[in-house]
């Protein structure tokens, strides 16, 4: 069982930029992202999110998002995915960074989730 | 009177027309309490719906609902995409068992509430879908019911979405999702042969 991370943002550059930060502490953690609508506008796309789940080499994924409607598209993609997707209502950058560094250190999921709890903001 | 692929298509085309006609107004409503894109997002969505129904005429009601749902989910972009998409997806599922409008809309409303986590009174589209679905179940729906539900959102404090950041400052503004939902219900009662 491998664990990976998927980042979802309304803005393509945010979704693309955050993994750069995460890779510094998590070189071996499978990271994928989905940003913007299908046309690259501000918003989120269920199809892009589904693709990010598929493209992630892990079979269990921790998903982090920025704002409200990203969560709805994430949930729809989650329902359609064969993988186990964990969704966190936490501060995007801080929690993705926390999870990435802990995954790199092979910390069990339960302990990671314990550390994510104080970062829940939505 | 019953729902068929043909009058469903007519209903949705009429909804699309209303969204296009009121595109700027919907975005205007979304400007003080949202991100000002509801009209454009919905227009993009209904265009995709119309293209889907034209390119592939659905054989069954369930297929039609599903095509509408998928077009909205993939093209709207904002929160309305998954919310309207879920509504039509739930109607697709329900339409395998029944074509009763009351039951179809009850399923759609439950789907919207689950997806968005909103309840009646939160100043969202649920404030239109829930009372009007109940009306449909009782077999009567008039334009004045629709107006009342839509206008009722004006005095509410937003509890969901971007408008909720504004708290009390959201009072006095109509909810854009409630307005566009109102167009969907108006298009429904205007389409011959459904009600």
Short mmCIF file of C-alpha atoms in Angstrom, two decimals:
data_model
loop_
_atom_site.label_atom_id
_atom_site.label_comp_id
_atom_site.label_asym_id
_atom_site.label_seq_id
_atom_site.Cartn_x
_atom_site.Cartn_y
_atom_site.Cartn_z
CA UNK A 1 0.00 0.00 0.00
CA UNK A 2 1.58 3.26 -1.10
CA UNK A 3 0.38 6.72 -0.08
CA UNK A 4 0.47 9.76 -2.32
CA UNK A 5 -0.74 13.35 -2.37
CA UNK A 6 -3.01 15.24 -4.77
CA UNK A 7 -3.28 19.03 -4.68
CA UNK A 8 -6.39 20.79 -6.01
CA UNK A 9 -6.63 24.53 -6.52
CA UNK A 10 -8.85 26.97 -8.42
CA UNK A 11 -5.69 28.47 -9.92
CA UNK A 12 -3.50 26.36 -12.24
CA UNK A 13 -0.31 28.09 -11.02
CA UNK A 14 -1.10 27.39 -7.36
CA UNK A 15 -1.78 23.71 -8.07
CA UNK A 16 1.44 23.49 -10.05
CA UNK A 17 3.52 25.58 -7.67
CA UNK A 18 2.74 23.89 -4.36
CA UNK A 19 4.20 20.49 -5.37
CA UNK A 20 7.52 22.26 -6.03
CA UNK A 21 7.59 23.21 -2.36
CA UNK A 22 6.52 19.73 -1.27
CA UNK A 23 9.16 17.96 -3.36
CA UNK A 24 11.85 19.66 -1.30
CA UNK A 25 10.83 17.61 1.72
CA UNK A 26 9.23 14.64 -0.05
CA UNK A 27 11.29 13.59 -3.04
CA UNK A 28 9.86 10.06 -3.05
CA UNK A 29 6.18 10.77 -2.33
CA UNK A 30 3.92 10.45 -5.41
CA UNK A 31 2.54 13.96 -6.05
CA UNK A 32 -0.07 14.99 -8.59
CA UNK A 33 -2.14 18.13 -8.96
CA UNK A 34 -5.25 19.54 -10.65
CA UNK A 35 -5.69 23.27 -11.11
CA UNK A 36 -8.27 25.39 -12.89
CA UNK A 37 -11.13 24.42 -15.18
CA UNK A 38 -10.79 22.31 -18.33
CA UNK A 39 -10.16 25.56 -20.20
CA UNK A 40 -7.50 26.67 -17.72
CA UNK A 41 -9.73 29.34 -16.20
CA UNK A 42 -10.19 29.94 -12.46
CA UNK A 43 -12.23 27.07 -11.00
CA UNK A 44 -11.88 23.34 -10.62
CA UNK A 45 -12.58 20.40 -12.87
CA UNK A 46 -13.80 17.01 -11.78
CA UNK A 47 -12.17 15.46 -14.83
CA UNK A 48 -8.79 17.04 -14.07
CA UNK A 49 -9.05 15.85 -10.46
CA UNK A 50 -9.96 12.30 -11.57
CA UNK A 51 -6.97 12.36 -13.92
CA UNK A 52 -4.69 13.50 -11.08
CA UNK A 53 -5.92 10.55 -8.98
CA UNK A 54 -5.30 8.14 -11.87
CA UNK A 55 -1.89 9.59 -12.68
CA UNK A 56 -0.75 9.32 -9.07
CA UNK A 57 1.27 6.09 -8.74
CA UNK A 58 0.03 5.59 -5.17
CA UNK A 59 -3.08 3.49 -4.52
CA UNK A 60 -4.17 5.58 -1.53
CA UNK A 61 -4.24 9.34 -1.80
CA UNK A 62 -4.32 12.27 0.62
CA UNK A 63 -6.12 15.13 -1.14
CA UNK A 64 -5.80 18.80 -0.22
CA UNK A 65 -7.75 21.72 -1.71
CA UNK A 66 -8.04 25.48 -1.48
CA UNK A 67 -11.69 26.61 -1.43
CA UNK A 68 -15.32 25.46 -1.23
CA UNK A 69 -16.29 24.29 -4.68
CA UNK A 70 -12.99 22.45 -5.12
CA UNK A 71 -14.22 20.16 -2.35
CA UNK A 72 -17.43 19.35 -4.22
CA UNK A 73 -15.55 18.40 -7.37
CA UNK A 74 -13.07 16.44 -5.24
CA UNK A 75 -15.91 14.49 -3.63
CA UNK A 76 -17.39 13.63 -7.01
CA UNK A 77 -14.01 12.45 -8.27
CA UNK A 78 -13.55 10.53 -5.02
CA UNK A 79 -16.86 8.71 -5.54
CA UNK A 80 -15.81 7.74 -9.06
CA UNK A 81 -12.26 6.65 -8.21
CA UNK A 82 -11.23 3.06 -7.48
CA UNK A 83 -8.54 4.34 -5.14
CA UNK A 84 -9.00 5.22 -1.49
CA UNK A 85 -9.04 9.00 -1.30
CA UNK A 86 -8.72 10.87 1.99
CA UNK A 87 -10.01 14.42 1.90
CA UNK A 88 -8.83 17.05 4.39
CA UNK A 89 -10.54 20.33 5.26
CA UNK A 90 -7.25 21.84 6.28
CA UNK A 91 -5.12 24.86 5.41
CA UNK A 92 -3.81 23.91 1.98
CA UNK A 93 -0.13 24.78 2.04
CA UNK A 94 0.62 24.00 5.67
CA UNK A 95 -1.21 20.69 5.75
CA UNK A 96 0.09 19.43 2.41
CA UNK A 97 3.60 20.30 3.57
CA UNK A 98 3.07 18.51 6.89
CA UNK A 99 1.67 15.41 5.20
CA UNK A 100 4.38 15.33 2.55
CA UNK A 101 7.23 15.52 5.04
CA UNK A 102 5.67 12.86 7.27
CA UNK A 103 4.94 10.52 4.33
CA UNK A 104 8.58 10.86 3.28
CA UNK A 105 9.56 9.75 6.80
CA UNK A 106 7.20 6.72 6.55
CA UNK A 107 5.00 7.94 9.37
CA UNK A 108 1.71 5.94 9.57
CA UNK A 109 -1.46 7.59 8.25
CA UNK A 110 -3.11 7.70 11.68
CA UNK A 111 -0.27 9.75 13.09
CA UNK A 112 -0.27 12.04 10.07
CA UNK A 113 -3.98 12.67 10.49
CA UNK A 114 -3.43 13.43 14.16
CA UNK A 115 -0.96 16.15 13.17
CA UNK A 116 -3.34 17.52 10.54
CA UNK A 117 -6.16 18.03 13.05
CA UNK A 118 -5.07 21.46 14.33
CA UNK A 119 -4.78 22.64 10.72
CA UNK A 120 -8.47 22.07 10.05
CA UNK A 121 -9.95 25.43 9.07
CA UNK A 122 -12.96 24.65 6.88
CA UNK B 1 -48.99 14.63 -18.45
CA UNK B 2 -45.55 13.15 -18.10
CA UNK B 3 -41.93 13.83 -18.58
CA UNK B 4 -40.45 12.55 -21.85
CA UNK B 5 -37.08 12.96 -23.56
CA UNK B 6 -38.68 15.52 -25.89
CA UNK B 7 -40.30 17.77 -23.32
CA UNK B 8 -37.28 17.43 -21.03
CA UNK B 9 -35.13 18.70 -23.91
CA UNK B 10 -37.60 21.52 -24.52
CA UNK B 11 -37.53 22.43 -20.82
CA UNK B 12 -33.74 22.49 -20.73
CA UNK B 13 -33.51 24.53 -23.93
CA UNK B 14 -35.89 27.05 -22.41
CA UNK B 15 -33.75 27.16 -19.24
CA UNK B 16 -30.66 27.69 -21.41
CA UNK B 17 -32.38 30.57 -23.17
CA UNK B 18 -33.24 32.23 -19.85
CA UNK B 19 -29.70 31.79 -18.55
CA UNK B 20 -28.28 33.32 -21.73
CA UNK B 21 -30.76 36.23 -21.63
CA UNK B 22 -29.98 36.90 -17.96
CA UNK B 23 -26.28 36.07 -18.04
CA UNK B 24 -25.15 39.59 -17.11
CA UNK B 25 -27.81 39.89 -14.42
CA UNK B 26 -26.73 36.59 -12.81
CA UNK B 27 -23.10 37.72 -12.75
CA UNK B 28 -24.21 41.09 -11.37
CA UNK B 29 -26.03 39.33 -8.50
CA UNK B 30 -22.88 37.32 -7.88
CA UNK B 31 -20.63 40.39 -7.73
CA UNK B 32 -21.36 41.82 -4.25
CA UNK B 33 -21.59 38.43 -2.51
CA UNK B 34 -19.57 36.08 -4.71
CA UNK B 35 -16.94 36.16 -7.41
CA UNK B 36 -19.06 37.64 -10.17
CA UNK B 37 -19.00 34.69 -12.52
CA UNK B 38 -22.31 32.89 -12.01
CA UNK B 39 -23.82 34.10 -15.29
CA UNK B 40 -20.79 33.17 -17.37
CA UNK B 41 -20.37 29.83 -15.61
CA UNK B 42 -24.01 28.87 -16.10
CA UNK B 43 -24.01 30.06 -19.72
CA UNK B 44 -20.97 27.88 -20.40
CA UNK B 45 -22.73 24.97 -18.72
CA UNK B 46 -26.06 25.20 -20.53
CA UNK B 47 -24.25 25.60 -23.87
CA UNK B 48 -22.44 22.31 -23.18
CA UNK B 49 -25.77 20.72 -22.20
CA UNK B 50 -27.42 21.80 -25.45
CA UNK B 51 -24.47 20.59 -27.51
CA UNK B 52 -24.56 17.23 -25.75
CA UNK B 53 -28.30 16.76 -26.35
CA UNK B 54 -27.96 17.80 -30.01
CA UNK B 55 -24.93 15.66 -30.75
CA UNK B 56 -26.41 12.56 -29.20
CA UNK B 57 -30.18 12.41 -28.84
CA UNK B 58 -30.83 10.44 -25.65
CA UNK B 59 -32.88 7.26 -26.06
CA UNK B 60 -34.27 7.23 -22.53
CA UNK B 61 -35.08 9.80 -19.87
CA UNK B 62 -32.29 8.43 -17.69
CA UNK B 63 -29.73 8.98 -20.48
CA UNK B 64 -30.98 12.51 -20.99
CA UNK B 65 -30.64 13.41 -17.30
CA UNK B 66 -27.20 11.83 -17.23
CA UNK B 67 -25.99 13.76 -20.29
CA UNK B 68 -27.25 17.01 -18.77
CA UNK B 69 -25.51 16.22 -15.48
CA UNK B 70 -22.17 15.35 -17.05
CA UNK B 71 -22.14 18.47 -19.24
CA UNK B 72 -22.84 20.70 -16.22
CA UNK B 73 -20.30 18.93 -14.02
CA UNK B 74 -17.53 19.19 -16.60
CA UNK B 75 -18.19 22.68 -17.95
CA UNK B 76 -19.56 25.04 -15.30
CA UNK B 77 -16.33 25.41 -13.31
CA UNK B 78 -17.72 27.09 -10.17
CA UNK B 79 -19.71 25.58 -7.30
CA UNK B 80 -22.85 25.47 -9.45
CA UNK B 81 -21.33 22.73 -11.63
CA UNK B 82 -21.21 19.99 -9.02
CA UNK B 83 -24.46 21.22 -7.43
CA UNK B 84 -26.61 21.36 -10.57
CA UNK B 85 -24.74 18.30 -11.87
CA UNK B 86 -25.57 16.31 -8.76
CA UNK B 87 -29.21 17.38 -8.99
CA UNK B 88 -29.53 16.00 -12.52
CA UNK B 89 -27.47 12.91 -11.69
CA UNK B 90 -29.86 12.12 -8.84
CA UNK B 91 -32.81 12.63 -11.21
CA UNK B 92 -31.11 10.24 -13.65
CA UNK B 93 -30.89 7.57 -10.95
CA UNK B 94 -34.46 8.16 -9.77
CA UNK B 95 -35.85 8.15 -13.32
CA UNK B 96 -35.08 4.43 -13.58
CA UNK B 97 -37.97 3.84 -11.14
CA UNK B 98 -40.35 6.72 -11.74
CA UNK B 99 -41.12 9.77 -13.87
CA UNK B 100 -43.05 11.42 -11.03
CA UNK B 101 -41.80 15.02 -10.84
CA UNK B 102 -42.25 15.24 -7.08
CA UNK B 103 -40.04 12.20 -6.54
CA UNK B 104 -37.46 13.28 -9.11
CA UNK B 105 -37.12 16.74 -7.57
CA UNK B 106 -37.05 15.38 -4.02
CA UNK B 107 -34.09 13.19 -5.04
CA UNK B 108 -32.39 16.15 -6.74
CA UNK B 109 -32.89 18.40 -3.72
CA UNK B 110 -31.49 15.74 -1.38
CA UNK B 111 -28.46 15.45 -3.67
CA UNK B 112 -27.83 19.20 -3.67
CA UNK B 113 -28.07 19.33 0.12
CA UNK B 114 -25.66 16.43 0.52
CA UNK B 115 -23.16 17.79 -1.99
CA UNK B 116 -23.08 21.34 -0.69
CA UNK B 117 -23.98 20.72 2.94
CA UNK B 118 -26.56 23.52 2.85
CA UNK B 119 -29.93 23.55 4.61
CA UNK B 120 -33.01 25.69 4.11
CA UNK B 121 -32.28 29.22 5.33
CA UNK B 122 -28.59 29.23 4.36
CA UNK B 123 -29.23 31.59 1.42
CA UNK B 124 -28.49 29.09 -1.33
CA UNK B 125 -30.27 27.34 -4.17
CA UNK B 126 -31.69 24.94 -1.55
CA UNK B 127 -34.02 27.78 -0.48
CA UNK B 128 -35.62 27.43 -3.92
CA UNK B 129 -35.26 23.70 -4.59
CA UNK B 130 -36.70 22.48 -1.28
CA UNK B 131 -39.98 24.42 -1.12
CA UNK B 132 -40.61 24.10 -4.86
CA UNK B 133 -39.88 20.37 -4.85
CA UNK B 134 -42.48 20.07 -2.09
CA UNK B 135 -44.94 22.04 -4.21
CA UNK B 136 -44.31 19.74 -7.17
CA UNK B 137 -44.94 16.72 -4.95
CA UNK B 138 -48.30 18.26 -4.07
CA UNK B 139 -49.01 18.73 -7.75
CA UNK B 140 -49.09 22.50 -8.09
CA UNK B 141 -46.42 25.05 -8.88
CA UNK B 142 -47.03 28.63 -9.99
CA UNK B 143 -44.72 31.51 -10.92
CA UNK B 144 -45.65 33.33 -7.72
CA UNK B 145 -44.32 30.37 -5.68
CA UNK B 146 -41.05 30.60 -7.59
CA UNK B 147 -40.78 34.37 -7.10
CA UNK B 148 -41.52 34.02 -3.41
CA UNK B 149 -38.80 31.39 -2.92
CA UNK B 150 -36.18 33.32 -4.91
CA UNK B 151 -36.98 36.68 -3.30
CA UNK B 152 -36.97 35.03 0.12
CA UNK B 153 -33.19 34.67 -0.12
CA UNK B 154 -32.77 38.45 -0.03
CA UNK B 155 -33.27 38.77 3.71
CA UNK B 156 -31.16 35.76 4.66
CA UNK B 157 -27.61 35.68 6.04
CA UNK B 158 -25.37 33.53 3.82
CA UNK B 159 -24.04 30.40 5.54
CA UNK B 160 -22.38 28.67 2.57
CA UNK B 161 -19.89 29.48 -0.16
CA UNK B 162 -18.04 32.72 -0.67
CA UNK B 163 -21.05 34.79 0.39
CA UNK B 164 -20.72 33.33 3.89
CA UNK B 165 -17.46 35.24 4.41
CA UNK B 166 -19.57 38.40 4.34
CA UNK B 167 -21.88 37.23 7.12
CA UNK B 168 -24.52 39.87 7.92
CA UNK B 169 -23.31 41.99 5.00
CA UNK B 170 -24.84 39.42 2.64
CA UNK B 171 -28.35 40.47 3.77
CA UNK B 172 -30.21 42.49 1.14
CA UNK B 173 -28.74 40.62 -1.82
CA UNK B 174 -30.51 37.91 -3.80
CA UNK B 175 -28.63 34.63 -3.99
CA UNK B 176 -27.50 34.11 -7.61
CA UNK B 177 -27.88 30.31 -7.42
CA UNK B 178 -31.42 30.75 -6.14
CA UNK B 179 -32.13 33.09 -9.07
CA UNK B 180 -30.78 30.69 -11.71
CA UNK B 181 -32.69 27.85 -10.03
CA UNK B 182 -35.79 30.02 -10.30
CA UNK B 183 -35.25 30.16 -14.08
CA UNK B 184 -35.07 26.35 -14.16
CA UNK B 185 -38.43 26.07 -12.38
CA UNK B 186 -40.02 28.79 -14.53
CA UNK B 187 -38.85 26.98 -17.66
CA UNK B 188 -40.37 23.80 -16.22
CA UNK B 189 -43.85 25.25 -15.68
CA UNK B 190 -43.75 27.03 -19.04
CA UNK B 191 -42.99 23.83 -20.96
CA UNK B 192 -46.19 22.33 -22.32
CA UNK B 193 -47.08 18.84 -21.27
CA UNK B 194 -44.80 18.30 -18.27
CA UNK B 195 -46.93 19.50 -15.37
#
